[in-house]
Coordinates of C-alpha atoms in Angstrom, one line a residue:
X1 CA 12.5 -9.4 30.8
X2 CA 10.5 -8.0 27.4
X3 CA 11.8 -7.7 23.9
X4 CA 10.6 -5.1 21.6
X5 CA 8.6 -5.0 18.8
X6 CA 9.4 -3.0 15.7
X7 CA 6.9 -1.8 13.2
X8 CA 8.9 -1.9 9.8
X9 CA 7.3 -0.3 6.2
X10 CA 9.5 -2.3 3.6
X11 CA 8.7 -0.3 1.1
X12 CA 6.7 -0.8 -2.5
X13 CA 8.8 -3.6 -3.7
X14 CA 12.2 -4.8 -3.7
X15 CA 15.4 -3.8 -1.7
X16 CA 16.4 -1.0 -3.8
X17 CA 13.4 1.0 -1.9
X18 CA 14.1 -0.8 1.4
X19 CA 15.4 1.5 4.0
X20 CA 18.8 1.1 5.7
X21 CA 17.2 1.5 8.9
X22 CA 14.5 -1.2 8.1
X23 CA 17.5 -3.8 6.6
X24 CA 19.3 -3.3 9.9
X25 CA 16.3 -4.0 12.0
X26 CA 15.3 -7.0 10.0
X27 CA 19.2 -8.4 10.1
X28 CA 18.5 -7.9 14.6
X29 CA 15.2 -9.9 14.7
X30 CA 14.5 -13.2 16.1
X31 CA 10.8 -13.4 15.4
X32 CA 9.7 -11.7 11.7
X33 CA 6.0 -11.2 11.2
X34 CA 5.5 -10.9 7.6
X35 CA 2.9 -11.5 4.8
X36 CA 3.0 -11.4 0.6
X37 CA 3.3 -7.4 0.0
X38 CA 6.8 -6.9 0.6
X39 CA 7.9 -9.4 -2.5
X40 CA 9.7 -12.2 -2.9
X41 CA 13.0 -10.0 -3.6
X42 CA 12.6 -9.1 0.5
X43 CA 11.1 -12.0 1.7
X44 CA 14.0 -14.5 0.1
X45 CA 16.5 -12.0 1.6
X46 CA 15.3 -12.4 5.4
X47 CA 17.4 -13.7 8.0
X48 CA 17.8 -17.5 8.5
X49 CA 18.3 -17.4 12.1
X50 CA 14.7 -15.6 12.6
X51 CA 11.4 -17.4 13.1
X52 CA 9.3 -16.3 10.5
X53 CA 5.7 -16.9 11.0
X54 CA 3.2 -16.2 7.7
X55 CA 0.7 -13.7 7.9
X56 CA -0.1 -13.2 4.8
X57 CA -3.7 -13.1 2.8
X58 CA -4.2 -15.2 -0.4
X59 CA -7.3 -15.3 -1.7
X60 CA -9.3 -13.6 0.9
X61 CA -8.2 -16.9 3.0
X62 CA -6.4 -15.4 6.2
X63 CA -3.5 -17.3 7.5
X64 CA -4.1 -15.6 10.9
X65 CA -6.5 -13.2 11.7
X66 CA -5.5 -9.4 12.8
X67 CA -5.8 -10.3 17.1
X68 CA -4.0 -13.4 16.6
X69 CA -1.0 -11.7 14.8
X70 CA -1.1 -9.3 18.0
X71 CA -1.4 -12.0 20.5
X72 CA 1.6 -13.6 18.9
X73 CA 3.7 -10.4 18.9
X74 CA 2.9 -9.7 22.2
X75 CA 4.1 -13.2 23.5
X76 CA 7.5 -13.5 21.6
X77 CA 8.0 -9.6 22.5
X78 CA 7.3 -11.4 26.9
X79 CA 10.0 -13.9 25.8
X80 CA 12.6 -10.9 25.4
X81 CA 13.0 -11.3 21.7
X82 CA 12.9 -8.6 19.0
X83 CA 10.1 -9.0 17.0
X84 CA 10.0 -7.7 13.6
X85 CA 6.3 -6.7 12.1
X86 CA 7.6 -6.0 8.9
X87 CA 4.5 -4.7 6.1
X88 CA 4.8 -3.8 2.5
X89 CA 4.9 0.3 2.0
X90 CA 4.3 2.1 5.4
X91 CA 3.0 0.6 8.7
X92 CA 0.5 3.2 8.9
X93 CA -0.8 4.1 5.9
X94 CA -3.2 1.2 5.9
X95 CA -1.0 -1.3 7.3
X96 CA -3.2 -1.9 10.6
X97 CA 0.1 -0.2 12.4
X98 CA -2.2 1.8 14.6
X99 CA -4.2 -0.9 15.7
X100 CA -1.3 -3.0 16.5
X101 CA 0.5 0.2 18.5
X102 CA -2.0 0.2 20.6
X103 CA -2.3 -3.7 21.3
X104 CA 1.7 -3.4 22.4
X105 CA 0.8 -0.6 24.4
X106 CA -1.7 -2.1 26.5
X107 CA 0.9 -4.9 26.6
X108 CA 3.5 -2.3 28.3
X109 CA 5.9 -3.7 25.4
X110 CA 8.4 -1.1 24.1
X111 CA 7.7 -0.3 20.1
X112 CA 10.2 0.9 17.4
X113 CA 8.7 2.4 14.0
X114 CA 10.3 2.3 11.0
X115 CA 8.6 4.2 8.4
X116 CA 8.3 2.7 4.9
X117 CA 8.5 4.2 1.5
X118 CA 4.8 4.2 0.8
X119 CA 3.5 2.6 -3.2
X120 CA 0.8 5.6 -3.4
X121 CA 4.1 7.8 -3.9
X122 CA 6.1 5.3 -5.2
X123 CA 4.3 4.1 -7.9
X124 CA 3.0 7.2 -9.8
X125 CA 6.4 8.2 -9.6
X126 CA 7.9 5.1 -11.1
X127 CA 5.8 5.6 -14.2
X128 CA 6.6 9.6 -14.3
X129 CA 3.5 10.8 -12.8
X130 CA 4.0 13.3 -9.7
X131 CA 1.1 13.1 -7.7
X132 CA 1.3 17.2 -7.1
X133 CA 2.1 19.8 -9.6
X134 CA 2.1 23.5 -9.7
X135 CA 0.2 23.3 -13.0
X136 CA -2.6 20.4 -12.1
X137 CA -2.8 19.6 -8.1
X138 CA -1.5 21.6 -5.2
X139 CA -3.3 18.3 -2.9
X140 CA -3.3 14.8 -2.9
X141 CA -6.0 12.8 -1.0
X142 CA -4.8 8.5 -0.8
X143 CA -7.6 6.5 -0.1
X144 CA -8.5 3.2 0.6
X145 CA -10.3 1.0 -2.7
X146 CA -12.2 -1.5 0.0
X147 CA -14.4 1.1 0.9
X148 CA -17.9 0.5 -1.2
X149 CA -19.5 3.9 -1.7
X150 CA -22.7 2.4 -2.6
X151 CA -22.8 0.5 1.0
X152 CA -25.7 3.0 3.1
X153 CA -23.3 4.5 5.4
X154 CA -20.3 5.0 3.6
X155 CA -16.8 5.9 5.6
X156 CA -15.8 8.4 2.9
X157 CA -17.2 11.8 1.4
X158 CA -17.6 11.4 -2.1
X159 CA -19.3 14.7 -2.5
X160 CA -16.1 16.4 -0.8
X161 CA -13.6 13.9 -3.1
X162 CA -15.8 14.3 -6.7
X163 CA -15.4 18.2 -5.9
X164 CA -11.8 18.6 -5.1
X165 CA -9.3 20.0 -7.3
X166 CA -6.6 18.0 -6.3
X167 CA -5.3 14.4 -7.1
X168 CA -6.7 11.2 -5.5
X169 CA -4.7 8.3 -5.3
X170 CA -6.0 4.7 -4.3
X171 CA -4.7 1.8 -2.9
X172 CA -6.2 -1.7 -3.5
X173 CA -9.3 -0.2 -5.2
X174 CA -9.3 -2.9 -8.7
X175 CA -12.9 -4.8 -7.4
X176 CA -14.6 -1.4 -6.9
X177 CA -13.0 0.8 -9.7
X178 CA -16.9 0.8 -11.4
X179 CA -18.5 1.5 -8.7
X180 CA -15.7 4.4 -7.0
X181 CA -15.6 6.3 -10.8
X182 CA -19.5 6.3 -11.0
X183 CA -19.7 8.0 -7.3
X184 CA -17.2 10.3 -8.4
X185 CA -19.1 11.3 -11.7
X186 CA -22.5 11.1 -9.4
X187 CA -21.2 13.7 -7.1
X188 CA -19.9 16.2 -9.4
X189 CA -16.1 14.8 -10.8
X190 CA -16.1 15.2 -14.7
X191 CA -16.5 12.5 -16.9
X192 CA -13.4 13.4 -18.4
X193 CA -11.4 13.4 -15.6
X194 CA -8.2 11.3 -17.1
X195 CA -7.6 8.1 -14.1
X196 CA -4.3 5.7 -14.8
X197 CA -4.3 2.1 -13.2
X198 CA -0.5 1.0 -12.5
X199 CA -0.2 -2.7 -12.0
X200 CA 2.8 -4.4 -10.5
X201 CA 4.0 -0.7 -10.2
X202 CA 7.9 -1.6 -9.8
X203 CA 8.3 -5.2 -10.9
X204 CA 9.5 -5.4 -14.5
X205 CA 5.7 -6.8 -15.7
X206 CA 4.4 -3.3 -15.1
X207 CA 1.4 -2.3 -17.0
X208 CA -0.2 1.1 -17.0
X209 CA -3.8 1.3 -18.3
X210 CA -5.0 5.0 -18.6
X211 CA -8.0 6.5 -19.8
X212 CA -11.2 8.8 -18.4
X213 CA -12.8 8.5 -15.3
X214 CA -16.2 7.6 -17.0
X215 CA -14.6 4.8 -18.5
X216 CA -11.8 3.5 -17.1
X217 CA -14.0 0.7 -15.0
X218 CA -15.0 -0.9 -18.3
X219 CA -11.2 0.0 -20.0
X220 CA -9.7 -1.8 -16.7
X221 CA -11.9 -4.6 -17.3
X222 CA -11.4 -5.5 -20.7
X223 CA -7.2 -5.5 -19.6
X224 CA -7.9 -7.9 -17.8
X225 CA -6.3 -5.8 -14.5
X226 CA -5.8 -7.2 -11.2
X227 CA -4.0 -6.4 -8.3
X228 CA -1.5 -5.6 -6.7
X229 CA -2.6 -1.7 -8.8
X230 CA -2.2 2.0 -7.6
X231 CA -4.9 4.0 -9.3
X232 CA -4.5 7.8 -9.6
X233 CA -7.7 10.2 -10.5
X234 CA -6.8 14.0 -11.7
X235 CA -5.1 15.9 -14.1
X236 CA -1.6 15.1 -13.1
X237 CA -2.3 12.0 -15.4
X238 CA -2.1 13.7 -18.6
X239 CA 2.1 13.8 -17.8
X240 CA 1.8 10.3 -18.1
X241 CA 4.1 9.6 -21.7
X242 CA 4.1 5.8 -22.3
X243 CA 7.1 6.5 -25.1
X244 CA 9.9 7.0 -22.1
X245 CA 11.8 4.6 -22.1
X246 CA 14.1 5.9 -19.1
X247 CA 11.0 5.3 -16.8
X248 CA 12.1 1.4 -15.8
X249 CA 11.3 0.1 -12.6
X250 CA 13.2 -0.3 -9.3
X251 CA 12.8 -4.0 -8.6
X252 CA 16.0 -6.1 -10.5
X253 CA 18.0 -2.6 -11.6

């Protein structure tokens, strides 16, 4: 006998975002994989019945590193129990989903996705910035903030990003904000170019810090921001109005 393994995206924060699919799965498990990023909101919410095993990263101190998390799915999945792998946003929009599909695969265990309601959407949103416009951005590119463009072989194209009309979003980009902004402006993006840094983007402790690209590191620096923050680069920022009062966040509504 084998159980199942479902992929679940919970979303950017809170159960308001939460899928109806995802709380039905969650409400079936028996085993729930789970770390920090879906919030406590979801995490207090979780089944009592399920196991619950912690795979969460505080600090940079790993509770369990990325092949034991599969080893462990892949056992309690043998054991004929539905295992939940439930991950904050989407399970593929860096959420190590594709790594973990094919882990299960090679496993010959049967795998549900549930897709998430990803924060690089959410977020801008939340705060009244669309990440396309008709007027400002007809693209959006979402990127990754742990990748260093000053390392020599760098996974990204900063040339291609700096010279793209469209809107770039990052995700978990605060510790190399300086670094990202001056490889834009290196590579041909405008000094100018107006960024916004959205912290806790749906928790009712929300701060947005705006400014331009050139110095926004230093801006963000001087808040004092830290993560969890969604950082969106382009024009689309100018419709940013810190006045609205009808922009509130989901979490607690």
């Amino acid at each position: 006998m084998t159980g199942k393994v479902y992929l679940v995206g919970s979303g950017p924060g809170g159960t308001g975002l939460l899928t109806q699919r995802a709380a039905e799965i969650i409400h079936m498990a028996d085993v729930i994989f789970y770390d920090q990023l879906p919030g406590e909101e979801i995490l207090s919410s979780l089944p009592k019945k399920a196991e619950k095993i912690d795979c969460g990263k505080y600090g940079g101190s790993h509770t369990l590193e990325q092949h034991e998390i599969e080893s462990l799915m892949v056992d309690r999945a043998q054991k004929d129990l539905t295992v939940v792998r439930l991950k904050g946003g989407d399970p593929f929009l860096f959420g190590r989903g594709g790594e973990e599909i094919e882990t299960l695969r090679a496993a010959g265990i049967d795998i549900g996705m549930v897709p998430g309601v990803t924060s690089a959407l959410a977020v801008p949103a939340s705060v009244g910035i669309p990440v396309t416009h008709r007027k400002y951005a007809s693209q959006v590119t979402i990127l990754t903030g742990h990748e260093d463009p000053t390392k020599t072989r760098p996974a990204l194209d900063w040339k291609l990003l700096a010279q793209g009309r469209g809107t770039i979003v990052i995700l978990m980009g605060v510790a190399n904000l300086k670094k990202i902004a001056r490889a834009l402006i290196a590579n041909g993006k405008s000094g100018k170019t107006p960024v916004a840094v959205i912290e806790r983007g749906l928790r009712k402790d929300r701060r947005v810090t705006t400014g331009p690209l050139a110095t926004i590191g230093d801006m963000a620096a001087q808040a004092g921001v830290k993560p969890p923050a969604v950082i969106v680069i382009g024009d689309v920022v100018r419709l940013y109005d810190p006045t609205r009062a009808d922009l509130i966040p989901y979490e607690g509504e």
